[in-house]
mmCIF file of C-alpha atoms in Angstrom:
data_model
loop_
_atom_site.group_PDB
_atom_site.id
_atom_site.type_symbol
_atom_site.label_atom_id
_atom_site.label_comp_id
_atom_site.label_asym_id
_atom_site.label_seq_id
_atom_site.Cartn_x
_atom_site.Cartn_y
_atom_site.Cartn_z
ATOM 1 C CA MET A 1 -0.433 0.141 0.402
ATOM 2 C CA LYS A 2 1.203 3.054 -0.630
ATOM 3 C CA MET A 3 1.823 6.258 2.039
ATOM 4 C CA SER A 4 0.217 8.560 0.887
ATOM 5 C CA ALA A 5 0.757 12.631 1.364
ATOM 6 C CA GLY A 6 0.057 13.115 4.921
ATOM 7 C CA GLY A 7 2.206 10.131 5.738
ATOM 8 C CA PHE A 8 -1.091 8.134 5.660
ATOM 9 C CA THR A 9 -1.441 4.593 4.512
ATOM 10 C CA ASP A 10 -5.378 3.992 5.265
ATOM 11 C CA LEU A 11 -7.259 5.921 4.244
ATOM 12 C CA ARG A 12 -9.476 5.129 7.832
ATOM 13 C CA GLU A 13 -6.625 6.476 9.811
ATOM 14 C CA LYS A 14 -6.585 9.826 7.939
ATOM 15 C CA LEU A 15 -10.428 9.831 7.990
ATOM 16 C CA LYS A 16 -10.367 9.507 11.701
ATOM 17 C CA ALA A 17 -7.480 12.335 11.984
ATOM 18 C CA MET A 18 -9.387 14.727 10.521
ATOM 19 C CA THR A 19 -12.446 14.309 12.668
ATOM 20 C CA PRO A 20 -10.949 13.560 15.811
ATOM 21 C CA HIS A 21 -14.256 15.896 17.415
ATOM 22 C CA ARG A 22 -16.509 12.593 16.872
ATOM 23 C CA GLU A 23 -14.082 9.857 18.740
ATOM 24 C CA GLU A 24 -14.244 12.579 21.781
ATOM 25 C CA GLN A 25 -18.038 12.895 22.249
ATOM 26 C CA ARG A 26 -18.523 8.770 22.260
ATOM 27 C CA SER A 27 -15.802 8.652 24.699
ATOM 28 C CA GLY A 28 -18.149 11.629 27.015
ATOM 29 C CA GLY A 29 -21.349 9.960 26.023
ATOM 30 C CA GLU A 30 -19.955 7.502 27.641
ATOM 31 C CA LYS A 31 -18.880 8.299 30.596
ATOM 32 C CA ARG A 32 -22.519 10.602 30.695
ATOM 33 C CA ARG A 33 -24.164 7.684 30.288
ATOM 34 C CA ARG A 34 -22.466 5.541 33.202
ATOM 35 C CA ARG A 35 -24.384 7.587 36.080
ATOM 36 C CA SER A 36 -23.236 6.771 39.461
ATOM 37 C CA PRO A 37 -25.490 5.862 43.141
ATOM 38 C CA SER A 38 -25.581 9.462 44.354
ATOM 39 C CA ASP A 39 -26.307 10.838 41.018
ATOM 40 C CA GLU A 40 -29.217 8.757 40.700
ATOM 41 C CA ASP A 41 -30.260 8.847 44.335
ATOM 42 C CA GLU A 42 -30.089 12.672 44.128
ATOM 43 C CA GLU A 43 -32.835 12.104 41.901
ATOM 44 C CA GLU A 44 -34.958 10.290 43.873
ATOM 45 C CA GLU A 45 -35.033 12.962 46.252
ATOM 46 C CA GLU A 46 -35.814 15.357 43.403
ATOM 47 C CA GLU A 47 -38.407 13.778 42.486
ATOM 48 C CA VAL A 48 -40.010 12.192 45.704
ATOM 49 C CA VAL A 49 -39.284 16.812 46.895
ATOM 50 C CA THR A 50 -41.726 17.809 43.361
ATOM 51 C CA ARG A 51 -44.187 14.785 44.530
ATOM 52 C CA GLU A 52 -44.611 16.212 47.814
ATOM 53 C CA LEU A 53 -44.943 19.665 47.076
ATOM 54 C CA GLU A 54 -47.870 18.725 44.735
ATOM 55 C CA ALA A 55 -49.262 17.140 46.463
ATOM 56 C CA ARG A 56 -49.678 19.963 48.946
ATOM 57 C CA LYS A 57 -51.512 21.821 46.670
ATOM 58 C CA VAL A 58 -53.811 19.274 45.482
ATOM 59 C CA LYS A 59 -54.556 19.195 49.067
ATOM 60 C CA ARG A 60 -55.156 22.571 49.316
ATOM 61 C CA GLY A 61 -58.051 22.171 46.459
ATOM 62 C CA ILE A 62 -60.144 19.819 48.711
ATOM 63 C CA ALA A 63 -62.771 19.750 50.837
ATOM 64 C CA GLN A 64 -64.576 16.874 52.134
ATOM 65 C CA ALA A 65 -67.530 16.703 55.026
ATOM 66 C CA ARG A 66 -69.105 13.748 56.101
ATOM 67 C CA VAL A 67 -73.398 14.870 54.937
ATOM 68 C CA PHE A 68 -75.441 12.052 54.860
ATOM 69 C CA THR A 69 -76.126 9.075 57.661
ATOM 70 C CA PRO A 70 -75.748 5.675 57.221
ATOM 71 C CA GLU A 71 -80.049 6.218 56.456
ATOM 72 C CA GLU A 72 -80.432 8.808 54.269
ATOM 73 C CA CYS A 73 -77.813 7.012 52.702
ATOM 74 C CA THR A 74 -80.103 3.753 52.057
ATOM 75 C CA HIS A 75 -83.231 5.827 50.894
ATOM 76 C CA ILE A 76 -80.922 7.341 48.173
ATOM 77 C CA GLU A 77 -79.548 4.587 47.048
ATOM 78 C CA ALA A 78 -82.976 3.124 47.108
ATOM 79 C CA LYS A 79 -83.623 6.406 44.182
ATOM 80 C CA ILE A 80 -80.163 5.790 42.449
ATOM 81 C CA ASP A 81 -81.615 1.780 41.684
ATOM 82 C CA GLU A 82 -84.864 3.388 40.314
ATOM 83 C CA VAL A 83 -82.228 5.381 38.321
ATOM 84 C CA VAL A 84 -80.687 1.917 36.645
ATOM 85 C CA ALA A 85 -84.158 0.350 35.987
ATOM 86 C CA ARG A 86 -85.463 2.739 34.137
ATOM 87 C CA GLY A 87 -81.992 2.679 32.389
ATOM 88 C CA GLU A 88 -82.387 -0.803 31.880
ATOM 89 C CA ARG A 89 -86.467 0.020 30.375
ATOM 90 C CA GLY A 90 -85.050 2.116 27.677
ATOM 91 C CA LEU A 91 -87.065 4.593 29.240
ATOM 92 C CA TYR A 92 -84.793 7.562 28.855
ATOM 93 C CA ARG A 93 -84.003 10.337 26.399
ATOM 94 C CA GLU A 94 -80.866 8.888 24.323
ATOM 95 C CA HIS A 95 -78.060 10.810 25.396
ATOM 96 C CA THR A 96 -79.059 9.758 29.293
ATOM 97 C CA VAL A 97 -77.280 6.399 29.561
ATOM 98 C CA ASP A 98 -73.483 6.529 28.883
ATOM 99 C CA ARG A 99 -72.498 2.568 29.375
ATOM 100 C CA ALA A 100 -69.242 1.275 29.752
ATOM 101 C CA PRO A 101 -67.456 -1.929 30.756
ATOM 102 C CA LEU A 102 -68.423 -1.681 34.924
ATOM 103 C CA ARG A 103 -69.112 1.935 34.251
ATOM 104 C CA ASN A 104 -72.412 3.582 33.964
ATOM 105 C CA LYS A 105 -73.521 6.755 32.728
ATOM 106 C CA TYR A 106 -76.682 8.725 33.775
ATOM 107 C CA PHE A 107 -76.580 12.378 32.842
ATOM 108 C CA PHE A 108 -79.324 14.865 33.408
ATOM 109 C CA GLY A 109 -79.905 18.228 32.891
ATOM 110 C CA GLU A 110 -76.791 18.628 30.877
ATOM 111 C CA GLY A 111 -74.412 15.893 28.956
ATOM 112 C CA TYR A 112 -71.279 16.977 27.147
ATOM 113 C CA THR A 113 -69.717 14.759 24.581
ATOM 114 C CA TYR A 114 -65.989 13.372 26.001
ATOM 115 C CA GLY A 115 -63.897 10.137 25.405
ATOM 116 C CA PRO A 116 -64.192 7.667 22.196
ATOM 117 C CA ARG A 117 -67.564 9.804 21.781
ATOM 118 C CA LEU A 118 -65.671 13.350 20.488
ATOM 119 C CA GLU A 119 -66.628 14.924 17.164
ATOM 120 C CA ARG A 120 -62.255 15.117 17.586
ATOM 121 C CA ARG A 121 -59.967 14.206 19.843
ATOM 122 C CA GLY A 122 -58.030 16.447 22.092
ATOM 123 C CA PRO A 123 -58.583 18.824 24.996
ATOM 124 C CA GLY A 124 -60.482 21.409 25.039
ATOM 125 C CA GLN A 125 -63.140 19.121 22.285
ATOM 126 C CA GLU A 126 -66.138 18.655 24.974
ATOM 127 C CA ARG A 127 -69.205 19.514 23.459
ATOM 128 C CA LEU A 128 -72.637 19.769 25.069
ATOM 129 C CA TYR A 129 -75.146 18.294 24.122
ATOM 130 C CA SER A 130 -77.867 20.367 22.241
ATOM 131 C CA LYS A 131 -81.273 21.413 24.745
ATOM 132 C CA GLY A 132 -83.430 18.665 25.625
ATOM 133 C CA GLU A 133 -80.947 16.329 24.664
ATOM 134 C CA VAL A 134 -80.429 14.967 28.107
ATOM 135 C CA ASP A 135 -83.128 14.062 30.567
ATOM 136 C CA GLU A 136 -83.687 16.593 33.154
ATOM 137 C CA ILE A 137 -82.066 16.455 37.197
ATOM 138 C CA PRO A 138 -85.036 14.449 38.782
ATOM 139 C CA SER A 139 -86.509 15.847 41.496
ATOM 140 C CA TRP A 140 -85.452 14.058 43.835
ATOM 141 C CA VAL A 141 -81.819 14.571 43.427
ATOM 142 C CA HIS A 142 -82.578 18.213 44.302
ATOM 143 C CA GLU A 143 -85.006 17.528 47.408
ATOM 144 C CA LEU A 144 -82.334 14.514 49.099
ATOM 145 C CA VAL A 145 -78.995 15.407 47.665
ATOM 146 C CA ILE A 146 -78.984 20.081 46.400
ATOM 147 C CA SER A 147 -81.116 21.045 48.997
ATOM 148 C CA ARG A 148 -78.331 19.360 52.178
ATOM 149 C CA LEU A 149 -75.530 21.055 50.469
ATOM 150 C CA VAL A 150 -77.311 24.246 49.297
ATOM 151 C CA ALA A 151 -77.768 24.484 53.335
ATOM 152 C CA ARG A 152 -74.556 22.786 55.309
ATOM 153 C CA GLY A 153 -72.862 25.654 53.144
ATOM 154 C CA LEU A 154 -71.412 23.877 50.874
ATOM 155 C CA ILE A 155 -72.930 25.043 47.203
ATOM 156 C CA PRO A 156 -75.048 28.319 46.806
ATOM 157 C CA GLU A 157 -78.930 28.434 45.551
ATOM 158 C CA GLY A 158 -78.947 28.045 42.598
ATOM 159 C CA PHE A 159 -75.920 26.747 41.676
ATOM 160 C CA VAL A 160 -75.899 23.138 39.957
ATOM 161 C CA ASP A 161 -77.610 22.853 36.851
ATOM 162 C CA SER A 162 -75.431 19.242 35.478
ATOM 163 C CA ALA A 163 -75.862 16.164 37.770
ATOM 164 C CA VAL A 164 -74.981 12.626 36.625
ATOM 165 C CA ILE A 165 -75.047 9.451 38.229
ATOM 166 C CA ASN A 166 -71.276 6.951 37.752
ATOM 167 C CA ASP A 167 -72.358 4.072 38.491
ATOM 168 C CA TYR A 168 -69.424 1.932 39.191
ATOM 169 C CA GLN A 169 -69.872 -2.796 39.355
ATOM 170 C CA PRO A 170 -66.042 -3.899 41.143
ATOM 171 C CA GLY A 171 -63.368 -3.547 39.334
ATOM 172 C CA GLY A 172 -64.706 -0.236 37.426
ATOM 173 C CA CYS A 173 -62.902 2.863 36.660
ATOM 174 C CA ILE A 174 -62.549 5.902 35.008
ATOM 175 C CA VAL A 175 -59.220 7.619 33.269
ATOM 176 C CA SER A 176 -57.806 10.398 33.970
ATOM 177 C CA HIS A 177 -58.668 13.492 32.922
ATOM 178 C CA VAL A 178 -59.380 16.883 34.562
ATOM 179 C CA ASP A 179 -63.382 18.154 34.279
ATOM 180 C CA PRO A 180 -63.693 20.447 31.322
ATOM 181 C CA ILE A 181 -62.458 24.156 32.131
ATOM 182 C CA HIS A 182 -64.046 25.469 29.134
ATOM 183 C CA ILE A 183 -67.283 23.469 29.555
ATOM 184 C CA PHE A 184 -68.062 23.400 34.212
ATOM 185 C CA GLU A 185 -67.339 26.426 36.492
ATOM 186 C CA ARG A 186 -66.372 25.517 39.824
ATOM 187 C CA PRO A 187 -66.626 23.845 41.809
ATOM 188 C CA ILE A 188 -66.765 19.832 41.216
ATOM 189 C CA VAL A 189 -69.002 18.488 44.146
ATOM 190 C CA SER A 190 -69.371 14.869 44.629
ATOM 191 C CA VAL A 191 -71.183 12.411 46.810
ATOM 192 C CA SER A 192 -70.491 9.091 47.170
ATOM 193 C CA PHE A 193 -73.447 5.997 47.979
ATOM 194 C CA PHE A 194 -73.131 2.356 48.435
ATOM 195 C CA SER A 195 -69.345 1.899 49.368
ATOM 196 C CA ASP A 196 -66.351 3.231 50.158
ATOM 197 C CA SER A 197 -63.399 4.043 47.694
ATOM 198 C CA ALA A 198 -60.589 6.355 46.994
ATOM 199 C CA LEU A 199 -59.776 10.174 44.363
ATOM 200 C CA CYS A 200 -56.194 9.908 43.209
ATOM 201 C CA PHE A 201 -54.430 12.530 41.649
ATOM 202 C CA GLY A 202 -51.733 12.390 38.683
ATOM 203 C CA CYS A 203 -52.085 8.367 37.494
ATOM 204 C CA LYS A 204 -50.732 7.849 34.070
ATOM 205 C CA PHE A 205 -52.605 4.301 33.084
ATOM 206 C CA GLN A 206 -52.094 2.134 30.679
ATOM 207 C CA PHE A 207 -53.619 -1.138 28.659
ATOM 208 C CA ARG A 208 -53.737 -5.175 27.711
ATOM 209 C CA PRO A 209 -53.440 -5.763 30.639
ATOM 210 C CA ILE A 210 -54.751 -2.329 32.829
ATOM 211 C CA ARG A 211 -51.834 -0.401 34.738
ATOM 212 C CA VAL A 212 -51.877 2.493 36.389
ATOM 213 C CA SER A 213 -48.448 4.482 37.811
ATOM 214 C CA GLU A 214 -48.103 5.917 41.577
ATOM 215 C CA PRO A 215 -50.308 8.660 42.263
ATOM 216 C CA VAL A 216 -49.526 12.140 43.467
ATOM 217 C CA LEU A 217 -52.862 12.278 45.915
ATOM 218 C CA CYS A 218 -54.873 9.607 46.700
ATOM 219 C CA VAL A 219 -57.587 10.865 49.163
ATOM 220 C CA PRO A 220 -60.144 8.369 50.926
ATOM 221 C CA VAL A 221 -64.405 8.740 49.757
ATOM 222 C CA ARG A 222 -66.384 7.543 51.998
ATOM 223 C CA ARG A 223 -70.360 6.609 51.624
ATOM 224 C CA GLY A 224 -72.241 9.966 52.990
ATOM 225 C CA SER A 225 -69.359 12.131 52.560
ATOM 226 C CA VAL A 226 -68.971 15.270 50.433
ATOM 227 C CA THR A 227 -65.964 15.956 48.193
ATOM 228 C CA VAL A 228 -64.747 19.351 46.007
ATOM 229 C CA LEU A 229 -62.321 20.629 43.946
ATOM 230 C CA SER A 230 -61.595 24.093 43.098
ATOM 231 C CA GLY A 231 -57.746 25.581 42.690
ATOM 232 C CA TYR A 232 -54.641 23.318 41.682
ATOM 233 C CA ALA A 233 -57.102 19.629 42.048
ATOM 234 C CA ALA A 234 -59.360 20.938 39.950
ATOM 235 C CA ASP A 235 -57.430 22.449 37.262
ATOM 236 C CA ASP A 236 -54.145 21.815 37.527
ATOM 237 C CA ILE A 237 -53.641 18.067 38.115
ATOM 238 C CA THR A 238 -55.661 14.711 36.676
ATOM 239 C CA HIS A 239 -57.333 13.081 38.963
ATOM 240 C CA CYS A 240 -59.078 9.204 38.511
ATOM 241 C CA ILE A 241 -61.202 5.888 40.275
ATOM 242 C CA ARG A 242 -58.072 3.198 39.823
ATOM 243 C CA PRO A 243 -59.312 0.068 39.279
ATOM 244 C CA GLN A 244 -57.848 -1.660 42.482
ATOM 245 C CA ASP A 245 -59.982 0.880 44.490
ATOM 246 C CA ILE A 246 -63.599 -0.104 43.358
ATOM 247 C CA LYS A 247 -63.718 -2.946 45.245
ATOM 248 C CA GLU A 248 -67.774 -2.841 45.642
ATOM 249 C CA ARG A 249 -70.513 -1.425 44.271
ATOM 250 C CA ARG A 250 -70.310 2.342 44.203
ATOM 251 C CA ALA A 251 -71.869 4.633 43.084
ATOM 252 C CA VAL A 252 -71.526 8.883 42.916
ATOM 253 C CA ILE A 253 -73.637 12.009 41.884
ATOM 254 C CA ILE A 254 -71.558 14.213 40.855
ATOM 255 C CA LEU A 255 -73.099 17.922 40.809
ATOM 256 C CA ARG A 256 -72.115 20.814 38.246
ATOM 257 C CA LYS A 257 -72.681 24.455 36.731
ATOM 258 C CA THR A 258 -71.995 24.276 32.799
ATOM 259 C CA ARG A 259 -70.043 28.122 31.946
ATOM 260 C CA PRO A 260 -72.974 30.015 29.820
ATOM 261 C CA ASN A 261 -70.491 29.975 27.065
ATOM 262 C CA ALA A 262 -70.065 26.250 27.412
ATOM 263 C CA PRO A 263 -70.123 25.284 23.015
ATOM 264 C CA ARG A 264 -72.650 22.886 21.868
ATOM 265 C CA LEU A 265 -72.821 20.822 19.388
ATOM 266 C CA ASP A 266 -73.813 21.885 15.700
ATOM 267 C CA THR A 267 -76.976 21.883 15.190
ATOM 268 C CA ASN A 268 -79.213 22.941 12.400
ATOM 269 C CA PRO A 269 -81.661 25.452 13.281
ATOM 270 C CA LEU A 270 -84.342 24.141 10.792
ATOM 271 C CA SER A 271 -84.482 20.397 11.637
ATOM 272 C CA PRO A 272 -84.733 20.291 15.644
ATOM 273 C CA SER A 273 -83.970 17.612 17.191
ATOM 274 C CA ILE A 274 -87.070 15.262 18.189
ATOM 275 C CA THR A 275 -86.055 13.451 21.345
ATOM 276 C CA LEU A 276 -88.388 10.261 20.502
ATOM 277 C CA PRO A 277 -89.590 6.629 23.235
ATOM 278 C CA SER A 278 -86.476 4.379 23.512
ATOM 279 C CA GLU A 279 -88.547 1.991 22.554
ATOM 280 C CA ARG A 280 -90.138 3.242 18.818
ATOM 281 C CA ARG A 281 -85.526 4.442 18.338
ATOM 282 C CA HIS A 282 -84.300 1.265 18.099
ATOM 283 C CA LYS A 283 -87.693 0.181 16.107
ATOM 284 C CA LEU A 284 -86.460 3.202 14.043
ATOM 285 C CA LYS A 285 -82.659 1.651 14.102
ATOM 286 C CA ALA A 286 -83.521 -1.721 13.006
ATOM 287 C CA LYS A 287 -85.341 -0.316 9.728
ATOM 288 C CA ARG A 288 -82.291 1.156 8.402
ATOM 289 C CA SER A 289 -80.196 -0.833 9.411
ATOM 290 C CA HIS A 290 -82.367 -3.520 7.602
ATOM 291 C CA ARG A 291 -82.541 -1.105 4.619
ATOM 292 C CA LYS A 292 -78.770 -0.990 4.689
ATOM 293 C CA ALA A 293 -78.390 -4.540 4.336
ATOM 294 C CA ASP A 294 -80.980 -5.057 1.470
ATOM 295 C CA PRO A 295 -79.271 -5.337 -1.500
ATOM 296 C CA ASP A 296 -81.929 -4.781 -3.463
ATOM 297 C CA ALA A 297 -83.176 -1.386 -1.534
ATOM 298 C CA ALA A 298 -82.335 0.751 -4.398
ATOM 299 C CA HIS A 299 -83.453 -1.016 -7.739
ATOM 300 C CA ARG A 300 -87.772 -1.332 -6.542
ATOM 301 C CA PRO A 301 -88.640 2.450 -7.204
ATOM 302 C CA ARG A 302 -87.875 1.381 -10.631
ATOM 303 C CA ILE A 303 -89.245 -1.884 -10.334
ATOM 304 C CA LEU A 304 -93.034 -0.276 -8.652
ATOM 305 C CA GLU A 305 -92.397 1.262 -11.533
ATOM 306 C CA MET A 306 -92.170 -0.645 -13.634
ATOM 307 C CA ASP A 307 -95.106 -2.530 -12.858
ATOM 308 C CA LYS A 308 -97.150 0.568 -12.826
ATOM 309 C CA GLU A 309 -96.582 0.854 -16.503
ATOM 310 C CA GLN A 310 -97.112 -3.255 -17.344
ATOM 311 C CA GLN A 311 -100.263 -2.706 -15.177
ATOM 312 C CA ARG A 312 -100.803 0.072 -17.874
ATOM 313 C CA LEU A 313 -100.280 -1.077 -21.361
ATOM 314 C CA SER A 314 -103.013 -4.622 -20.805
ATOM 315 C CA LEU A 315 -105.291 -2.697 -19.698
ATOM 316 C CA PHE A 316 -104.878 -0.927 -22.639
ATOM 317 C CA SER A 317 -104.400 -4.484 -24.373
ATOM 318 C CA ARG A 318 -108.300 -4.936 -22.841
ATOM 319 C CA GLN A 319 -109.567 -2.622 -24.513
ATOM 320 C CA ASP A 320 -107.767 -2.660 -27.670
ATOM 321 C CA ARG A 321 -109.408 -6.310 -27.926
ATOM 322 C CA ARG A 322 -112.835 -5.230 -26.639
ATOM 323 C CA GLY A 323 -113.330 -3.639 -30.286
ATOM 324 C CA SER A 324 -111.319 -0.567 -30.184
ATOM 325 C CA ALA A 325 -111.790 1.436 -33.676
ATOM 326 C CA ASP A 326 -107.596 2.406 -33.718
ATOM 327 C CA SER A 327 -106.309 -0.722 -34.923
ATOM 328 C CA GLU A 328 -103.287 0.324 -35.961
ATOM 329 C CA ASN A 329 -102.414 1.813 -32.262
ATOM 330 C CA SER A 330 -104.038 -1.306 -30.635
ATOM 331 C CA TRP A 331 -101.438 -3.413 -31.822
ATOM 332 C CA ARG A 332 -98.900 -1.529 -31.949
ATOM 333 C CA ARG A 333 -99.861 -1.694 -27.932
ATOM 334 C CA VAL A 334 -99.701 -5.596 -27.731
ATOM 335 C CA ASP A 335 -96.844 -5.819 -29.179
ATOM 336 C CA ALA A 336 -94.910 -3.582 -27.045
ATOM 337 C CA ALA A 337 -96.887 -5.389 -24.459
ATOM 338 C CA SER A 338 -95.482 -8.690 -26.100
ATOM 339 C CA LEU A 339 -91.878 -7.005 -26.217
ATOM 340 C CA TYR A 340 -92.319 -5.580 -22.381
ATOM 341 C CA LYS A 341 -92.960 -9.704 -21.494
ATOM 342 C CA HIS A 342 -90.881 -11.255 -23.596
ATOM 343 C CA SER A 343 -87.534 -9.315 -22.666
ATOM 344 C CA HIS A 344 -88.639 -8.640 -18.508
ATOM 345 C CA HIS A 345 -89.494 -12.552 -18.545
ATOM 346 C CA THR A 346 -90.780 -14.068 -15.340
ATOM 347 C CA HIS A 347 -90.782 -10.569 -13.505
ATOM 348 C CA THR A 348 -94.014 -11.479 -12.163
ATOM 349 C CA ASP A 349 -93.236 -15.274 -11.231
ATOM 350 C CA ALA A 350 -90.170 -14.921 -9.904
ATOM 351 C CA PRO A 351 -89.677 -10.680 -9.068
ATOM 352 C CA SER A 352 -86.385 -11.823 -6.591
ATOM 353 C CA ARG A 353 -84.582 -13.651 -8.975
ATOM 354 C CA GLN A 354 -86.453 -10.344 -11.556
ATOM 355 C CA VAL A 355 -84.612 -7.824 -9.289
ATOM 356 C CA LYS A 356 -81.234 -9.865 -9.647
ATOM 357 C CA MET A 357 -80.845 -9.605 -13.148
ATOM 358 C CA ARG A 358 -80.971 -6.158 -12.536
ATOM 359 C CA ARG A 359 -78.277 -5.220 -9.570
ATOM 360 C CA HIS A 360 -75.388 -6.751 -12.376
#
């Protein structure tokens, strides 16, 4: 091998000499990756301190009170069972009931789109349904729940215009979220029934299988207690119900006030939505799905028109046989009817076959 002018016998050595900084960066990167145990301990300590500071912020935005006695809880829980039974019988409007695995939601007063029901994904895309698309708040919620919270000074008179009942089965959950700030004013008020549980803040969910990270803060919620979220706890950190915290059936009534300028789903003002009874709505859906599944449906109007034309030609043919004066026209009509029958043979005897032939 010939010696180059620079004294290098190999082109790779020359390139290596021309770019020494790459080797320095590589060796420096290896040094950075080799972190000492003391560095890791310092980072863990910093993370613990950060989480503790965040937990304190969350606590400042939480207020809790034990309001309902066990006897009052039992009475309210019977009312919740009635809501569930009405939902099972299909007696509520279309958007009142929202079902999910191990958890059902019942919207009253105001309902809104969220999660997979969003037209566009992402924060701030939630929308209220049009007025009248969910049922009104039941009178017993006003009399047994809201009035008690007003009397205790937990919420002002006339604050609540949206009540949601979340009914959880054991192992049910609701993933980490922030109640939409552009839809609901603060505070967010919830009342727990049937069993004790916990409300967690700052968790991250993973699925298949479902896993939940350690929370920044975990707050016990007792049967008959009221939890009020505001400030940092309501706006700046997510909250959730973990599957492991629902060991028995649990229900929560969430009481909120919608903002006057909260966005709603677009509706056509020329054709306002009509709320139908559930049974009739299901029948209409079944009819629509039947029409979609029928491949010959689009051809039927044309076939009906052809049937009418054939009947008209047959009528003319019978009139001509009785002695129509215009024999030439009579023969033309008869010939037309004969050609029609010949080209569309077995139409009256095998209508399904005739329809199938026209589809090709």
